Amino acid sequence: MEPESIVVIGGSNNVHKPGGAVVRNLLSGGFKGVLRIVNPKEDEVQGIKVFHDVKEVPPTDLAILVVAARFCPQYVEYLAAEKQVRAFIIISAGFSEETHEGAVLEQQILDTCEKYGCALIGPNCIGLLTRWHHSVFTKPIPQLNPRGVDFISGSGATAVFILESAVTKGLPFNSVWSVGNGKQIGIEAVLEYMDEHFDAERDSLVKLLYIENIADPDKLLFHATSLIRKGCRIAAIKAGSSAAGSRAASSHTGAIASSDSAVEALFRKAGIVRCFSREELTTVGCIFTLPRFAGKNFAIITHAGGPGVMLTDALSKGGMKVPQLAGDVADELKAKLLPGSSVANPIDILATGTPENLATAIDYCEQRFDDVDAIMVIFGTPGLVQLYETYNVLHQKILECRKPIFPILPSVNTAGPEVQEFLSRGHVNFSDEVTLATALTQVMKTPAPADQNVVINGVDVPKIRKIIEGLPPVPAQGGGDGYLEPSIVHELLAAAGIPTVPEFVSDQKDEVLAFAERVGFPVVAKVVGPVHKSDVGGVALNIRSKEVLSAEFDRMMQIPDATAVMVQKMLKGIELFIGAKYEPRFGHVVLCGLGGIFVEVLRDVSSGLAPLSYEEAFSMIHSLRGYKILKGTRGQQGINERKYAEIIVRLSTLLRFATEIKEMDINPLLADGDNVIAVDARIRVEK
C-alpha cells in the first residue's frame, strides 16, 4: 500500500502504451519513493535512468509488470527470490482469461507468490490507484482525497468507464482497485483488508464495487456487513446474473430462482445497495457523499416546470413523497418570490428567478417547512445568463443547511465552466433528475445488515436431522427425481413448526372416504405421483360429497404415474408461496410471494439468503409488488403478516440444518387475518 520503491518492468517512453502510461501516471501522481524502470532497449525513460537488465536492480518493494505474459513467471520468481520484492501488480493480459496455457502461467505466478509470501494484484488489470502511488496505465485520474470513494472492480475497462461517469459528477475517490483475474487478491480479499484495518477517523466511508464473479459469498457477506455496521455505505453492480444462466428446473422455485436471486438475497442480507448500470452506481456514490437523513419527504425547488414534474413522478414511483406545501408559511414564501411563482411543491421560482429567490426558497425549506426532510434544487440555463452567482448561493446553502441538498445542474455544456467551478468546491452534481430518483429509491429500500444468528425457537433440529438421515441415498444424477413422499414432507414441516392442513394419503378408496367424513366436507383431492398435478388434471377442489370424492378417486388413480390420492380439508384465504433453491457457494435462496398461478404468471417474488431473521422476512414481504393485496385492499381482510414472516424464518432454519434439500415449494399457503397454513408442499433432496 505504501511502497518506498517501485520497479516498472517494461516501462517506456511511449505514453500511448501501458508501459509508458503507467510511468507517466506514477510521475504525475507525485510518487515520493524511488522509481526504477527496466527496459533493455532504452537508456532513459521519461527522465529516469533505465536498468537494461533486472539483475542490475537494487532490492525493491513493489514490482509492476507490463511485459508479455510468457515472461511474467520468470520475472516474478527472480524478483521475489533475489530482489526481495514482496508485492506485484501484473498489468499484462494473456492468462486464464484467454487460454489454458495462460492459466498455467498464472498458477506458476501464484505458486511463487505463496512460496515467498508476496501480495499479487492481477494479472490482466489496470493496476492500483491510491493517494500514495498511481500505479495504473489508464485515464481519467479522479480527484483523490481521504474521504473519497474506495472503488474495487473485477474489470479494468469497466473501471475506466465508471471513473468517466464519476468524474463528470464530481465524485471524489480515495482508491481504485482493479483486481483483474483476482488470482490471489479478489474483491472479497480487498474488502477483508479494508474491514480488518478500518479506522473511522482516517478511512473512506463509501465503497463502490463492480463484480463479475463472487468467488466467496460468505467472505463478501461477512466483511461487507462488518464495514456497514462500522459506518460505511456500500453499493455494487453484479454483472452476469441473468436468469438465462439458470438451468431448467422441475419446481416453481427452480424455474424462478436463478443466480441473480442469490445475488439479490446476498446484497439484501449484507445491506449492500444493488445497482444495475454505471450511471446508477456513480449516482448512488454521490448520494452517499451527502449527509444521511431520515424520512422520505422532499421539497423540489426549480426554475423549469418540466424537470420538476418528472422528478416528482419518479420520486413518487419510488415510494417517496413530495408533500404539498400550503398555509400561512407557504403564502409568506410566495409573497417573497416573483409574481407567478408557485410554492405548492415543486416550488417553481420561474425562469427569471434570481439567486436571491433561490436562497429564500432554500431557507424556507430548511427552517420553516417542518415536513421536509431533504431539498432538491434544479437549476440550469438556456445560455442567456451566467450562473456563477447562483451556484455560489447553492454552495453556501449546502454548507449551512442541516437538511441535505441535492444539486441537479443539467446545463453541463452551456454552463460548463460554472458547473466545473461548483464541483471544484467539493460538491457533486446530479445532472439528470430521474436517474437521481431511481438511485435514491435503491438506497432507501435497501435494509440494514441482517442479524446473522440462526433462529431456532420452535424448530426441532434433532427431529429434522433424524428424518433426513433416515432417507435412502438420492444421487444428484440418476436414481429417481429426489422428491420426498408426502408423509415425509409433512413430518419435516411439522418438525420445523410450519402448520399444515390435515391431510391423508392412501391408494385405498375406503380409507380416503373415511378421512374425508372425519374432517368434514368440503375437501380437496390431489393425485400423488406426478410432479405437476394441475397439468394432468390431478387436483379437484371444493368436493362436497362422498359420491363426488369416490368418482374423483377413481379418475385420479387412472392418471399415468399416479400412486395414491391425497385428501385435505378445503380452506379459504389468500394464496401465498414460499420456496427455496440451493445455490452452490451461496447456500439456500428463499423466495416468497403471492401463490397459486401468480407465482408462474407474475413472478412477483422477493428473495433472501438462509438463515433469515424476522427483520429480513418482513423486508422480503414488504418489498413485494403485490404487498397491498396482502395488507388488505377495498375492504378485504389482510393476512397475518407476523405468522407469514414466522413461517419464512422457520423454513430458512429447516434449510440451514438440512442442506440435502436442493429445491422446495410450499404452494399454496392459505392466509387470512388469523392463520397461515401450508396446503401443498414438495421437497427434492440430493443425499
XYZ file of C-alpha atoms in Angstrom:
687
model
C 0.000 0.000 0.000
C 2.842 2.405 0.777
C 5.985 1.123 -1.028
C 9.197 3.086 -0.625
C 10.397 1.828 -4.016
C 8.687 0.684 -7.227
C 10.165 -1.001 -10.301
C 8.285 -0.987 -13.626
C 9.289 -3.964 -15.776
C 8.582 -2.820 -19.330
C 8.362 0.930 -18.681
C 8.856 3.005 -21.833
C 8.731 6.470 -23.387
C 5.586 5.670 -25.379
C 2.776 7.031 -23.205
C 0.230 5.618 -25.664
C 1.101 2.109 -24.488
C 0.622 0.691 -20.967
C 4.355 0.563 -20.167
C 4.795 4.274 -20.831
C 1.422 5.340 -19.446
C 1.988 3.722 -16.035
C 5.335 5.563 -15.688
C 3.648 8.830 -16.682
C 0.920 8.350 -14.070
C 3.410 7.453 -11.330
C 5.405 10.627 -12.074
C 2.413 12.948 -12.431
C 0.854 11.397 -9.319
C 3.769 12.602 -7.224
C 5.123 9.250 -6.008
C 7.696 10.262 -3.398
C 9.658 6.997 -3.264
C 12.300 5.641 -5.610
C 11.016 4.787 -9.098
C 13.034 2.284 -11.133
C 12.488 1.095 -14.705
C 13.722 -1.996 -16.553
C 13.852 -1.779 -20.371
C 16.637 -3.421 -22.420
C 16.071 -1.083 -25.395
C 16.062 2.347 -23.702
C 18.703 4.289 -21.766
C 16.296 6.828 -20.287
C 12.522 6.733 -19.832
C 10.633 9.953 -19.130
C 13.696 11.492 -17.488
C 14.620 8.412 -15.427
C 17.822 6.408 -15.989
C 16.904 2.854 -17.023
C 18.219 -0.563 -15.966
C 18.794 -2.756 -19.022
C 18.638 -5.986 -17.025
C 16.540 -6.892 -13.989
C 19.717 -8.275 -12.359
C 21.022 -4.694 -12.042
C 18.021 -3.544 -9.985
C 18.544 -2.984 -6.227
C 16.092 -4.610 -3.757
C 12.624 -3.081 -4.306
C 9.260 -3.168 -2.523
C 6.747 -3.293 -5.404
C 7.103 -4.519 -8.992
C 4.713 -3.566 -11.803
C 4.918 -5.940 -14.768
C 3.965 -4.644 -18.225
C 5.546 -7.355 -20.386
C 4.232 -10.316 -22.388
C 2.532 -12.984 -20.272
C 5.112 -15.669 -21.095
C 7.882 -13.633 -19.406
C 5.966 -12.860 -16.199
C 6.551 -16.108 -14.212
C 10.352 -15.885 -14.512
C 10.365 -12.190 -13.588
C 8.221 -12.869 -10.504
C 10.435 -15.781 -9.437
C 13.651 -13.768 -9.833
C 12.385 -10.559 -8.227
C 10.901 -12.403 -5.238
C 13.965 -14.629 -4.702
C 16.796 -12.185 -5.461
C 15.404 -8.660 -5.043
C 13.102 -9.149 -2.028
C 10.087 -7.860 -3.934
C 7.009 -8.705 -1.846
C 4.252 -7.047 -3.903
C 3.371 -7.462 -7.574
C 0.910 -5.681 -9.866
C 0.698 -7.555 -13.173
C -0.920 -5.391 -15.849
C -0.246 -7.934 -18.614
C -3.082 -9.960 -20.188
C -2.934 -13.382 -21.820
C -3.532 -15.572 -18.780
C -6.527 -17.634 -17.575
C -8.952 -15.207 -19.202
C -7.715 -16.358 -22.623
C -6.217 -19.867 -22.768
C -5.396 -22.984 -20.781
C -1.692 -22.225 -21.318
C -2.279 -18.781 -19.839
C -3.953 -20.362 -16.813
C -0.833 -22.498 -16.263
C 1.380 -19.373 -16.314
C -0.983 -17.680 -13.861
C -0.786 -20.625 -11.463
C 3.035 -20.576 -11.630
C 2.975 -16.909 -10.603
C 0.600 -17.618 -7.715
C 2.724 -20.535 -6.513
C 5.799 -18.286 -6.455
C 3.936 -15.548 -4.568
C 2.680 -18.050 -1.995
C 6.191 -19.501 -1.649
C 7.770 -16.113 -0.825
C 4.792 -14.520 0.946
C 4.149 -11.934 -1.775
C 0.950 -9.983 -2.465
C -0.378 -10.160 -6.040
C -2.840 -7.897 -7.855
C -3.862 -9.127 -11.305
C -2.902 -10.313 -13.802
C -4.979 -8.675 -16.557
C -5.793 -5.464 -14.681
C -5.332 -1.686 -14.978
C -3.493 -1.536 -11.631
C -3.897 0.157 -8.267
C -4.565 3.866 -7.713
C -4.036 5.361 -4.248
C -3.008 8.696 -2.805
C 0.473 7.166 -2.304
C 1.077 5.884 -5.836
C -0.770 5.976 -9.165
C 0.129 2.504 -10.424
C -2.373 2.475 -13.291
C -1.883 2.989 -17.009
C -5.327 4.476 -17.692
C -7.127 7.801 -17.549
C -9.023 9.553 -16.107
C -7.238 10.052 -12.805
C -10.004 11.318 -10.495
C -9.689 13.715 -7.565
C -8.161 11.821 -4.647
C -8.823 12.614 -1.014
C -9.190 10.564 2.196
C -12.968 10.996 2.290
C -13.401 9.982 -1.335
C -14.752 6.640 -2.509
C -12.910 3.314 -2.387
C -13.717 1.625 -5.691
C -12.986 -2.067 -6.367
C -13.562 -3.552 -9.813
C -13.252 -7.004 -11.327
C -12.932 -5.459 -14.795
C -10.311 -2.924 -15.841
C -12.181 -1.491 -18.820
C -15.406 -1.180 -16.813
C -13.469 0.554 -14.036
C -12.295 3.171 -16.526
C -15.845 3.779 -17.769
C -17.184 4.026 -14.209
C -14.444 6.572 -13.428
C -15.508 8.571 -16.518
C -19.079 8.611 -15.213
C -17.935 9.584 -11.700
C -15.572 12.394 -12.713
C -18.327 14.271 -14.587
C -20.408 14.200 -11.391
C -17.581 15.459 -9.179
C -17.415 12.206 -7.187
C -14.028 12.093 -5.385
C -12.023 8.903 -4.808
C -9.678 7.617 -2.137
C -8.523 4.489 -4.001
C -9.234 2.441 -7.123
C -8.501 -1.289 -7.119
C -8.587 -3.227 -10.379
C -8.149 -6.874 -9.365
C -8.254 -8.350 -12.888
C -8.321 -12.144 -12.757
C -8.081 -11.928 -8.952
C -5.827 -14.965 -8.771
C -4.774 -14.113 -5.220
C -6.405 -10.824 -4.244
C -10.039 -10.638 -5.353
C -12.795 -8.219 -4.410
C -13.596 -10.164 -1.229
C -9.941 -10.017 -0.109
C -9.796 -6.242 -0.618
C -12.950 -5.817 1.485
C -11.413 -8.083 4.129
C -8.305 -5.853 4.237
C -10.405 -2.678 4.469
C -12.530 -4.214 7.226
C -9.670 -5.557 9.353
C -7.663 -2.303 9.095
C -10.637 0.067 9.320
C -10.102 3.426 11.027
C -13.276 5.520 11.193
C -11.288 8.752 11.599
C -9.000 8.172 8.613
C -10.653 5.847 6.109
C -13.265 6.345 3.415
C -16.830 5.544 4.456
C -18.018 4.748 0.911
C -17.210 1.583 -1.068
C -18.324 1.001 -4.666
C -17.951 -2.448 -6.249
C -18.146 -3.800 -9.782
C -18.323 -7.602 -9.504
C -18.280 -10.182 -12.290
C -17.790 -13.252 -10.112
C -18.484 -13.764 -6.411
C -15.879 -16.388 -5.581
C -16.529 -16.410 -1.823
C -20.058 -15.241 -0.902
C -19.506 -15.879 2.828
C -16.430 -13.652 2.924
C -18.185 -10.909 0.943
C -21.206 -11.078 3.256
C -19.126 -11.068 6.443
C -16.853 -8.134 5.604
C -19.460 -6.018 3.827
C -21.790 -6.419 6.811
C -18.959 -5.590 9.219
C -17.951 -2.447 7.291
C -21.545 -1.206 7.063
C -22.013 -1.706 10.806
C -18.859 0.363 11.339
C -20.479 3.268 9.482
C -19.607 2.561 5.838
C -22.019 2.515 2.924
C -21.575 0.051 0.066
C -23.120 -0.112 -3.410
C -22.375 -2.712 -6.056
C -23.083 -3.895 -9.572
C -23.090 -7.663 -10.057
C -22.864 -8.408 -13.780
C -23.680 -11.726 -15.432
C -26.608 -12.744 -13.208
C -29.423 -13.141 -15.739
C -31.932 -15.958 -15.448
C -30.669 -17.249 -18.808
C -27.783 -18.744 -16.870
C -30.124 -20.835 -14.713
C -30.761 -24.487 -15.512
C -34.241 -25.741 -16.312
C -35.853 -26.943 -13.107
C -38.771 -29.163 -12.181
C -40.277 -26.958 -9.448
C -41.721 -23.455 -9.447
C -38.845 -22.351 -7.256
C -36.258 -23.873 -9.561
C -37.814 -22.107 -12.531
C -37.929 -18.714 -10.795
C -34.741 -18.804 -8.760
C -31.518 -18.009 -10.575
C -28.035 -16.970 -9.643
C -29.451 -13.443 -9.720
C -31.842 -14.362 -6.896
C -28.818 -15.453 -4.864
C -27.040 -12.158 -5.529
C -30.162 -10.170 -4.644
C -30.506 -12.156 -1.411
C -26.826 -11.762 -0.508
C -26.894 -7.993 -1.061
C -30.117 -7.651 0.953
C -28.606 -9.614 3.837
C -25.409 -7.536 3.823
C -27.118 -4.152 3.375
C -25.411 -3.514 0.010
C -27.269 -1.162 -2.353
C -27.728 -3.011 -5.641
C -27.125 -1.052 -8.861
C -27.594 -2.072 -12.475
C -25.608 0.468 -14.508
C -22.506 2.663 -14.319
C -24.638 5.784 -14.064
C -26.682 4.330 -11.225
C -23.579 3.182 -9.318
C -21.860 6.576 -9.519
C -25.121 8.374 -8.707
C -25.538 6.241 -5.573
C -21.888 7.028 -4.738
C -22.701 10.746 -4.952
C -25.780 10.266 -2.727
C -23.518 8.573 -0.175
C -21.325 11.702 -0.001
C -24.267 13.794 1.232
C -25.414 13.877 4.868
C -27.625 10.954 5.897
C -31.235 11.772 6.588
C -34.333 10.065 7.922
C -37.717 10.393 6.286
C -38.945 10.372 2.705
C -40.327 13.891 2.215
C -38.658 16.041 -0.446
C -39.008 19.661 -1.428
C -38.189 20.415 -5.068
C -37.002 23.910 -5.971
C -36.850 24.555 -9.701
C -36.923 27.311 -12.287
C -38.222 24.947 -15.001
C -41.592 23.229 -14.651
C -40.969 20.052 -16.689
C -37.978 18.661 -14.780
C -39.789 19.357 -11.500
C -42.795 17.329 -12.668
C -40.604 14.437 -13.920
C -38.708 14.391 -10.612
C -41.984 14.404 -8.654
C -43.251 11.457 -10.702
C -40.001 9.492 -10.288
C -39.828 10.081 -6.525
C -43.483 9.081 -6.071
C -42.982 5.941 -8.151
C -40.070 5.016 -5.871
C -42.217 5.285 -2.745
C -41.047 8.742 -1.681
C -43.179 11.842 -1.115
C -43.295 15.379 -2.457
C -45.748 16.836 0.104
C -47.950 19.768 -0.814
C -46.824 22.976 0.872
C -49.751 25.154 1.925
C -50.933 27.501 4.654
C -49.587 30.732 6.072
C -45.899 29.830 5.720
C -46.374 28.910 2.050
C -48.263 32.174 1.425
C -45.464 34.079 3.121
C -42.854 32.445 0.853
C -44.965 33.118 -2.260
C -45.114 36.810 -1.377
C -41.297 36.963 -1.337
C -40.878 35.384 -4.799
C -41.582 36.806 -8.260
C -45.244 37.170 -9.276
C -46.449 33.937 -10.857
C -44.174 31.705 -8.794
C -45.667 28.515 -7.378
C -44.935 27.176 -3.889
C -47.201 24.111 -3.826
C -44.160 21.791 -4.284
C -42.397 21.715 -6.632
C -41.519 25.297 -5.723
C -41.203 26.979 -9.136
C -39.300 30.283 -8.844
C -39.695 30.818 -12.638
C -37.108 31.044 -15.418
C -36.425 34.659 -14.364
C -35.830 33.666 -10.741
C -32.783 35.294 -9.152
C -30.064 33.885 -6.874
C -31.823 35.726 -4.034
C -35.103 33.928 -4.851
C -33.275 30.607 -4.748
C -31.729 31.440 -1.362
C -35.128 32.430 0.033
C -36.786 29.203 -1.130
C -33.995 27.073 0.349
C -34.182 28.953 3.669
C -37.926 28.301 3.963
C -37.449 24.585 3.225
C -34.656 24.397 5.791
C -36.207 26.453 8.579
C -39.961 26.797 8.142
C -41.372 23.674 6.443
C -41.127 21.007 9.139
C -42.367 18.130 6.970
C -39.464 18.487 4.513
C -36.553 16.058 5.083
C -34.348 16.951 2.113
C -34.187 19.552 -0.658
C -33.648 19.077 -4.392
C -32.581 22.088 -6.451
C -32.911 22.039 -10.257
C -31.090 24.981 -11.867
C -29.703 25.251 -15.380
C -29.666 27.917 -18.094
C -30.717 28.389 -21.729
C -27.488 30.352 -22.215
C -28.820 33.851 -21.537
C -27.006 34.413 -18.244
C -24.026 33.040 -16.381
C -24.676 31.020 -13.224
C -21.622 31.728 -11.059
C -23.626 33.806 -8.565
C -26.495 31.287 -8.421
C -24.149 28.347 -7.871
C -22.282 30.317 -5.212
C -25.595 30.680 -3.336
C -26.132 26.917 -3.698
C -22.587 26.303 -2.417
C -23.190 28.438 0.686
C -26.538 26.831 1.459
C -25.110 23.303 1.182
C -22.521 24.290 3.803
C -25.055 25.986 6.083
C -28.128 23.739 5.929
C -28.780 20.797 8.196
C -31.062 19.147 5.639
C -29.285 17.541 2.652
C -29.419 19.487 -0.615
C -29.278 17.558 -3.901
C -27.946 19.827 -6.685
C -29.404 18.995 -10.108
C -27.460 21.137 -12.579
C -28.432 19.973 -16.087
C -26.528 22.538 -18.198
C -23.180 20.713 -18.159
C -22.370 22.068 -21.637
C -23.964 25.515 -21.750
C -22.873 26.329 -18.185
C -19.845 24.038 -18.204
C -17.387 26.454 -16.533
C -19.892 27.321 -13.797
C -20.623 23.632 -13.115
C -16.884 22.834 -13.010
C -16.243 25.620 -10.519
C -19.098 24.322 -8.365
C -17.653 20.780 -8.456
C -14.161 22.088 -7.662
C -15.504 23.355 -4.336
C -16.101 19.778 -3.204
C -19.654 19.223 -4.410
C -21.314 16.613 -6.598
C -23.847 17.128 -9.385
C -26.854 15.003 -10.341
C -27.373 16.223 -13.893
C -30.452 14.034 -14.524
C -33.309 14.184 -12.051
C -34.896 10.822 -12.917
C -31.572 8.960 -12.626
C -31.194 10.552 -9.188
C -34.683 9.464 -8.105
C -34.098 5.891 -9.329
C -30.794 5.652 -7.461
C -32.317 7.193 -4.349
C -35.092 4.578 -4.477
C -32.465 1.816 -4.414
C -30.737 3.448 -1.433
C -33.950 3.956 0.533
C -35.285 0.423 0.006
C -32.024 -1.329 0.971
C -32.391 -2.675 4.527
C -29.740 -2.520 7.218
C -27.446 -5.568 7.544
C -29.316 -8.549 8.929
C -28.677 -10.388 12.164
C -26.589 -13.461 11.290
C -27.864 -15.646 14.165
C -29.987 -18.692 13.346
C -33.484 -18.512 14.878
C -34.005 -21.951 16.476
C -37.123 -21.127 18.517
C -39.850 -23.687 17.774
C -37.774 -25.699 15.272
C -36.948 -29.283 16.281
C -33.448 -29.613 14.803
C -32.730 -33.165 16.137
C -36.031 -34.374 14.624
C -35.165 -32.767 11.268
C -31.763 -34.445 11.203
C -33.277 -37.806 12.182
C -35.758 -37.611 9.282
C -33.069 -36.589 6.763
C -30.590 -39.206 7.947
C -33.280 -41.889 7.691
C -33.778 -41.210 3.980
C -32.185 -43.551 1.426
C -29.360 -42.110 -0.712
C -30.575 -39.945 -3.607
C -27.724 -39.051 -6.001
C -27.652 -35.799 -7.958
C -27.719 -37.740 -11.231
C -29.953 -40.753 -11.678
C -31.646 -42.877 -9.032
C -35.010 -41.084 -9.046
C -36.033 -37.437 -9.051
C -35.366 -36.937 -5.339
C -38.896 -35.771 -4.423
C -39.986 -36.950 -0.987
C -43.188 -38.801 -0.192
C -45.991 -36.503 1.091
C -45.850 -38.126 4.544
C -42.139 -37.293 4.925
C -42.728 -33.727 3.672
C -45.434 -33.423 6.318
C -43.055 -34.691 9.014
C -40.327 -32.193 8.049
C -42.736 -29.241 8.055
C -44.125 -30.348 11.426
C -40.595 -30.593 12.861
C -39.969 -27.029 11.645
C -43.178 -25.845 13.308
C -44.815 -24.918 9.989
C -48.599 -25.515 10.293
C -50.146 -27.747 7.632
C -53.673 -28.639 6.593
C -54.825 -32.015 7.986
C -54.343 -34.493 5.158
C -54.414 -38.181 4.417
C -52.743 -40.176 1.629
C -53.782 -43.639 0.508
C -54.317 -45.814 -2.533
C -57.358 -47.328 -0.809
C -60.648 -45.584 -1.620
C -62.436 -46.557 1.602
C -59.637 -45.078 3.739
C -59.737 -41.785 1.769
C -63.543 -41.569 2.120
C -63.367 -42.299 5.863
C -60.829 -39.476 6.429
C -62.996 -37.009 4.467
C -66.030 -37.838 6.577
C -63.963 -37.443 9.747
C -62.688 -33.889 8.930
C -65.918 -32.882 7.190
C -66.738 -31.724 3.673
C -65.861 -29.782 1.540
C -62.446 -31.310 0.818
C -59.694 -31.152 -1.797
C -58.327 -34.224 -3.602
C -54.878 -34.331 -5.263
C -53.120 -37.061 -7.175
C -49.839 -38.342 -5.676
C -47.026 -39.209 -8.075
C -46.940 -36.672 -10.937
C -44.916 -33.556 -10.030
C -47.164 -31.014 -11.769
C -50.579 -32.080 -10.528
C -52.613 -29.307 -12.158
C -51.174 -30.032 -15.614
C -52.520 -33.584 -15.607
C -55.916 -32.832 -14.055
C -54.755 -34.121 -10.704
C -56.445 -31.536 -8.463
C -60.153 -31.360 -7.563
C -61.370 -28.524 -5.320
C -64.460 -27.991 -3.203
C -65.642 -31.628 -3.192
C -68.864 -31.566 -1.160
C -69.997 -35.193 -1.058
C -68.787 -38.752 -0.611
C -70.069 -39.693 -4.073
C -68.099 -36.975 -5.882
C -64.940 -37.852 -3.926
C -65.360 -41.518 -4.868
C -65.596 -40.625 -8.570
C -62.571 -38.296 -8.371
C -60.548 -41.012 -6.641
C -61.268 -43.461 -9.464
C -60.403 -40.845 -12.110
C -57.110 -39.775 -10.471
C -55.841 -43.308 -9.992
C -56.057 -43.701 -13.792
C -53.627 -40.775 -14.347
C -50.185 -42.008 -15.544
C -47.652 -42.305 -12.682
C -50.400 -41.985 -10.019
C -49.574 -43.926 -6.855
C -52.202 -42.634 -4.411
C -54.650 -39.812 -3.691
C -54.256 -37.135 -1.019
C -57.323 -35.593 0.566
C -57.349 -32.365 2.622
C -59.866 -30.173 4.355
C -60.890 -27.333 1.981
C -59.797 -23.979 3.369
C -60.174 -20.377 2.145
C -57.792 -17.451 2.176
C -55.234 -15.520 0.142
C -52.852 -17.885 -1.627
C -49.164 -17.351 -0.741
C -45.959 -19.009 -1.860
C -42.650 -19.867 -0.212
C -39.879 -21.725 -1.967
C -36.177 -22.380 -1.741
C -33.367 -23.468 -4.011
C -29.815 -24.404 -3.105
C -27.235 -22.317 -4.990
C -23.654 -23.618 -4.903
C -21.366 -21.403 -2.745
C -24.299 -19.194 -1.631
C -26.467 -21.717 0.200
C -30.277 -21.685 0.129
C -32.086 -18.833 -1.591
C -35.545 -18.464 -0.033
C -38.346 -16.912 -2.123
C -41.732 -15.599 -1.039
C -44.667 -14.060 -2.872
C -48.279 -14.464 -3.941
C -49.138 -18.118 -4.501
C -51.115 -20.272 -6.887
C -50.779 -19.396 -10.570
C -49.495 -15.907 -9.652
C -46.074 -17.410 -8.953
C -45.726 -18.568 -12.547
C -47.582 -15.699 -14.264
C -46.476 -12.607 -12.318
C -43.252 -13.902 -10.753
C -43.701 -11.310 -8.039
C -41.250 -12.798 -5.568
C -38.556 -11.466 -3.271
C -35.515 -13.390 -2.171
C -33.470 -13.858 0.989
C -30.436 -15.921 1.924
C -30.918 -18.564 4.629
C -30.771 -18.386 7.578
C -33.168 -15.440 7.816
C -34.034 -13.106 10.676
C -37.534 -11.784 11.347
C -36.439 -8.347 10.079
C -35.321 -9.905 6.788
C -38.576 -11.831 6.426
C -40.660 -8.685 6.962
C -38.440 -6.792 4.497
C -38.999 -9.535 1.891
C -42.777 -9.375 2.375
C -42.896 -5.577 2.217
C -40.817 -5.445 -0.972
C -43.379 -7.447 -2.974
C -45.218 -5.508 -5.673
C -48.415 -7.215 -4.506
C -47.900 -6.253 -0.867
C -51.072 -4.114 -0.896
C -53.085 -7.297 -1.551
C -51.502 -8.940 1.499
C -52.187 -5.835 3.568
C -55.861 -5.853 2.562
C -57.499 -3.672 -0.090
C -61.045 -2.487 -0.815
C -62.487 -3.815 2.406
C -60.792 -7.199 2.125
C -59.129 -8.513 5.254
C -55.322 -8.586 5.161
C -53.190 -11.573 6.117
C -51.436 -12.217 9.410
C -48.022 -10.848 8.379
C -46.358 -11.936 11.596
C -47.252 -15.585 11.007
C -46.189 -15.420 7.353
C -42.815 -13.981 8.415
C -42.521 -16.637 11.124
C -43.026 -19.434 8.574
C -40.388 -17.881 6.268
C -37.914 -17.806 9.172
C -38.758 -21.371 10.276
C -38.311 -22.634 6.723
C -34.907 -20.937 6.476
C -33.849 -22.611 9.736
C -35.029 -26.003 8.440
C -32.846 -25.480 5.351
C -29.863 -24.400 7.450
C -29.878 -27.840 9.115
C -30.971 -29.842 6.051
C -28.608 -28.805 3.275
C -29.558 -32.039 1.480
C -32.744 -30.213 0.402
C -31.983 -28.725 -3.033
C -35.406 -27.422 -4.076
C -38.739 -26.992 -2.380
C -42.106 -25.298 -2.842
C -44.848 -24.590 -0.369
C -47.583 -23.503 -2.764
C -50.070 -22.512 -1.771
C -50.126 -21.399 1.799
C -53.591 -20.113 2.647
C -53.625 -16.964 4.760
C -56.241 -14.872 6.488
C -56.195 -12.425 9.365
C -55.572 -15.173 11.893
C -53.613 -18.035 10.385
C -51.211 -19.010 7.624
C -51.348 -22.726 6.781
C -49.346 -24.773 4.273
C -51.663 -26.601 1.876
C -49.294 -28.242 -0.593
C -45.548 -28.753 -0.476
C -42.836 -30.510 -2.467
C -39.281 -31.158 -1.353
C -36.452 -32.508 -3.515
C -33.291 -33.852 -1.896
C -29.865 -34.986 -3.031
C -28.207 -37.214 -0.473
